[in-house]
XYZ file of N, CA and C in Angstrom:
315
model
N -170.663 -71.448 -9.632
C -169.382 -70.765 -9.679
C -169.233 -69.875 -8.441
N -168.096 -69.955 -7.824
C -167.820 -69.200 -6.608
C -167.419 -67.771 -6.967
N -168.007 -66.805 -6.268
C -167.677 -65.399 -6.527
C -166.257 -65.112 -6.065
N -165.528 -64.325 -6.841
C -164.160 -63.949 -6.489
C -164.193 -62.937 -5.352
N -163.355 -63.157 -4.373
C -163.270 -62.240 -3.238
C -162.119 -61.285 -3.479
N -162.395 -59.996 -3.302
C -161.372 -58.959 -3.461
C -160.996 -58.420 -2.090
N -159.685 -58.289 -1.882
C -159.156 -57.759 -0.635
C -158.713 -56.327 -0.895
N -159.484 -55.374 -0.416
C -159.189 -53.960 -0.614
C -158.567 -53.373 0.654
N -158.141 -52.137 0.582
C -157.471 -51.509 1.721
C -158.339 -51.544 2.973
N -159.592 -51.162 2.848
C -160.466 -51.036 4.018
C -161.629 -52.016 4.033
N -161.724 -52.890 3.041
C -162.845 -53.821 3.008
C -162.521 -55.061 2.187
N -163.365 -56.066 2.327
C -163.342 -57.241 1.463
C -164.722 -57.347 0.841
N -164.771 -57.859 -0.373
C -166.049 -57.976 -1.056
C -166.072 -59.216 -1.938
N -167.253 -59.762 -2.106
C -167.438 -60.861 -3.047
C -168.273 -60.403 -4.238
N -168.432 -59.110 -4.384
C -169.225 -58.554 -5.474
C -170.652 -58.250 -5.056
N -171.173 -58.987 -4.103
C -172.525 -58.781 -3.594
C -172.496 -58.144 -2.213
N -171.641 -58.676 -1.353
C -171.513 -58.190 0.027
C -170.157 -57.533 0.211
N -170.141 -56.444 0.964
C -168.896 -55.745 1.289
C -168.818 -55.598 2.801
N -167.659 -55.969 3.356
C -167.453 -55.860 4.798
C -166.261 -54.961 5.072
N -166.462 -53.961 5.934
C -165.344 -53.113 6.361
C -164.476 -53.932 7.310
N -163.148 -53.934 7.067
C -162.255 -54.797 7.839
C -160.919 -54.141 8.126
N -160.152 -54.776 9.005
C -158.733 -54.499 9.171
C -158.026 -55.850 9.254
N -156.753 -55.858 8.903
C -155.989 -57.093 8.749
C -154.898 -57.203 9.814
N -154.584 -58.435 10.195
C -153.486 -58.710 11.119
C -152.706 -59.914 10.599
N -151.384 -59.859 10.730
C -150.526 -60.936 10.233
C -149.917 -61.739 11.374
N -149.919 -63.054 11.225
C -149.157 -63.967 12.083
C -149.331 -63.665 13.569
N -150.570 -63.607 14.022
C -150.859 -63.219 15.403
C -151.172 -64.401 16.310
N -150.738 -65.583 15.932
C -151.052 -66.779 16.714
C -149.932 -67.135 17.686
N -150.294 -67.649 18.826
C -149.330 -68.062 19.841
C -148.486 -69.234 19.343
N -149.087 -70.121 18.553
C -148.353 -71.295 18.072
C -147.388 -70.973 16.929
N -147.359 -69.713 16.481
C -146.422 -69.293 15.445
C -146.829 -69.647 14.029
N -147.982 -70.247 13.857
C -148.455 -70.624 12.524
C -148.760 -69.370 11.714
N -148.259 -69.330 10.472
C -148.494 -68.166 9.619
C -149.975 -68.087 9.257
N -150.512 -66.874 9.354
C -151.920 -66.676 9.029
C -152.193 -65.207 8.749
N -153.333 -64.972 8.146
C -153.878 -63.625 7.997
C -155.221 -63.642 8.714
N -155.383 -62.748 9.675
C -156.661 -62.637 10.370
C -157.326 -61.354 9.903
N -158.561 -61.492 9.484
C -159.341 -60.369 8.972
C -160.437 -60.087 9.996
N -160.410 -58.891 10.566
C -161.367 -58.509 11.607
C -162.422 -57.572 11.039
N -163.670 -57.821 11.385
C -164.765 -56.934 10.988
C -164.685 -55.641 11.787
N -164.987 -54.526 11.147
C -165.040 -53.236 11.835
C -166.449 -52.918 12.332
N -167.442 -53.627 11.811
C -168.835 -53.334 12.140
C -169.484 -54.533 12.824
N -170.610 -54.298 13.474
C -171.320 -55.351 14.191
C -172.283 -56.136 13.306
N -172.326 -55.857 12.026
C -173.217 -56.614 11.149
C -172.564 -57.951 10.779
N -173.217 -58.748 9.975
C -172.672 -60.047 9.569
C -172.109 -60.014 8.154
N -171.725 -58.845 7.662
C -171.233 -58.763 6.288
C -169.985 -59.617 6.064
N -169.073 -59.646 7.023
C -167.882 -60.484 6.864
C -168.282 -61.956 6.787
N -169.272 -62.348 7.549
C -169.797 -63.712 7.480
C -170.466 -64.008 6.155
N -171.048 -63.003 5.529
C -171.653 -63.189 4.212
C -170.593 -63.342 3.126
N -169.446 -62.697 3.308
C -168.348 -62.816 2.338
C -167.617 -64.146 2.533
N -167.416 -64.566 3.775
C -166.717 -65.813 4.120
C -167.634 -66.715 4.952
N -168.650 -67.308 4.370
C -169.601 -68.077 5.174
C -168.986 -69.271 5.908
N -167.975 -69.915 5.348
C -167.426 -71.114 5.994
C -166.276 -70.821 6.954
N -165.678 -69.640 6.900
C -164.530 -69.320 7.748
C -164.845 -68.303 8.842
N -166.010 -67.714 8.809
C -166.368 -66.644 9.743
C -166.514 -67.178 11.161
N -165.997 -66.420 12.119
C -166.082 -66.805 13.527
C -166.465 -65.580 14.351
N -167.459 -65.749 15.191
C -167.858 -64.699 16.117
C -168.259 -65.376 17.416
N -167.411 -65.258 18.430
C -167.650 -65.907 19.718
C -168.321 -64.978 20.717
N -169.151 -64.107 20.235
C -169.795 -63.130 21.102
C -170.775 -63.793 22.058
N -170.648 -63.447 23.312
C -171.651 -63.767 24.324
C -172.367 -62.449 24.582
N -173.590 -62.340 24.156
C -174.273 -61.044 24.211
C -174.401 -60.489 25.617
N -174.247 -61.307 26.629
C -174.335 -60.812 28.000
C -173.054 -60.107 28.441
N -171.905 -60.562 27.941
C -170.635 -60.020 28.436
C -169.683 -59.551 27.348
N -169.837 -60.050 26.149
C -168.844 -59.857 25.095
C -169.370 -59.045 23.923
N -170.162 -58.067 24.169
C -170.856 -57.367 23.098
C -169.931 -56.684 22.106
N -168.645 -56.578 22.401
C -167.724 -55.830 21.551
C -167.088 -56.669 20.454
N -167.244 -57.987 20.455
C -166.643 -58.831 19.419
C -167.420 -58.655 18.123
N -166.708 -58.337 17.057
C -167.364 -58.052 15.784
C -167.201 -59.173 14.779
N -166.415 -60.182 15.063
C -166.231 -61.307 14.162
C -164.910 -61.242 13.425
N -164.463 -62.411 12.972
C -163.180 -62.489 12.289
C -163.124 -63.701 11.378
N -162.158 -63.670 10.479
C -161.849 -64.788 9.598
C -160.343 -64.977 9.662
N -159.894 -66.212 9.870
C -158.466 -66.496 9.878
C -158.155 -67.421 8.712
N -157.215 -66.999 7.868
C -156.803 -67.788 6.708
C -155.377 -68.276 6.920
N -155.175 -69.583 6.763
C -153.852 -70.182 6.915
C -153.232 -70.440 5.546
N -151.969 -70.822 5.527
C -151.214 -70.994 4.283
C -151.849 -71.987 3.316
N -152.600 -72.942 3.801
C -153.204 -73.939 2.919
C -154.546 -73.488 2.326
N -155.010 -72.304 2.683
C -156.283 -71.788 2.159
C -156.043 -71.133 0.801
N -156.961 -71.326 -0.121
C -156.810 -70.795 -1.480
C -156.734 -69.270 -1.531
N -157.282 -68.576 -0.552
C -157.267 -67.109 -0.545
C -156.161 -66.522 0.325
N -155.309 -67.387 0.872
C -154.239 -66.913 1.758
C -153.311 -65.935 1.046
N -152.831 -66.278 -0.142
C -151.848 -65.432 -0.851
C -152.386 -64.029 -1.137
N -153.578 -63.881 -1.725
C -154.057 -62.506 -1.953
C -154.372 -61.762 -0.656
N -154.845 -62.469 0.354
C -155.119 -61.820 1.644
C -153.814 -61.362 2.284
N -152.782 -62.188 2.215
C -151.485 -61.830 2.794
C -150.882 -60.645 2.044
N -150.988 -60.642 0.717
C -150.458 -59.526 -0.075
C -151.124 -58.217 0.344
N -152.431 -58.235 0.524
C -153.148 -57.022 0.941
C -152.737 -56.624 2.354
N -152.655 -57.577 3.264
C -152.287 -57.271 4.649
C -150.877 -56.693 4.723
N -149.943 -57.243 3.950
C -148.571 -56.725 3.938
C -148.521 -55.324 3.339
N -149.281 -55.096 2.262
C -149.332 -53.762 1.653
C -149.906 -52.749 2.644
N -150.945 -53.140 3.371
C -151.521 -52.244 4.378
C -150.525 -51.957 5.491
N -149.773 -52.978 5.915
C -148.784 -52.787 6.980
C -147.703 -51.807 6.536
N -147.229 -51.930 5.295
C -146.234 -50.990 4.766
C -146.806 -49.580 4.675
N -148.031 -49.482 4.232
C -148.706 -48.185 4.117
C -148.830 -47.529 5.491
N -149.235 -48.311 6.484
C -149.377 -47.778 7.844
C -148.029 -47.381 8.429
N -146.995 -48.169 8.161
C -145.655 -47.848 8.657
C -145.171 -46.529 8.057
N -145.372 -46.343 6.745
C -144.964 -45.101 6.078
C -145.728 -43.904 6.651
N -147.007 -44.084 6.911
C -147.806 -42.997 7.488
C -147.302 -42.620 8.874
N -146.961 -43.618 9.689
C -146.470 -43.346 11.043
C -145.099 -42.671 11.008
N -144.230 -43.094 10.096
C -142.911 -42.468 9.971
C -143.041 -41.018 9.524
N -143.945 -40.751 8.598
C -144.176 -39.380 8.144
C -144.731 -38.529 9.286
N -145.598 -39.108 10.074
C -146.174 -38.388 11.215
C -145.091 -38.065 12.247
N -144.200 -39.017 12.519
C -143.095 -38.777 13.458
C -142.151 -37.703 12.930
N -141.885 -37.729 11.627
C -140.986 -36.740 11.022
C -141.571 -35.334 11.149
N -142.874 -35.193 10.986
C -143.526 -33.886 11.127
C -143.495 -33.402 12.569
N -143.520 -34.336 13.513
C -143.545 -33.974 14.930
C -142.188 -33.477 15.419
N -141.109 -33.828 14.715
C -139.763 -33.440 15.168
C -139.215 -32.309 14.391
């Protein structure tokens, strides 16, 4: 049985592994809808949560800053919950920025 993955505000978890992440929506040049989940840490926790979708193209000689990512497209079974979380985070961040601007003026 496959462990259920939960998409939280600041992390994703499969119940055993937790990875600190941030989300991005529809960031592809080809315009294909997707949710990209970026690791915040240099460990492989995101790869442990998503073993088949994890990507890290780090070249340790020049690219030491890449922390890894997972991209989910519309045909992926976890796309809908990942997109819902990413959209909720985007709204939350927008509200925070608007409140910050209002305080500044």
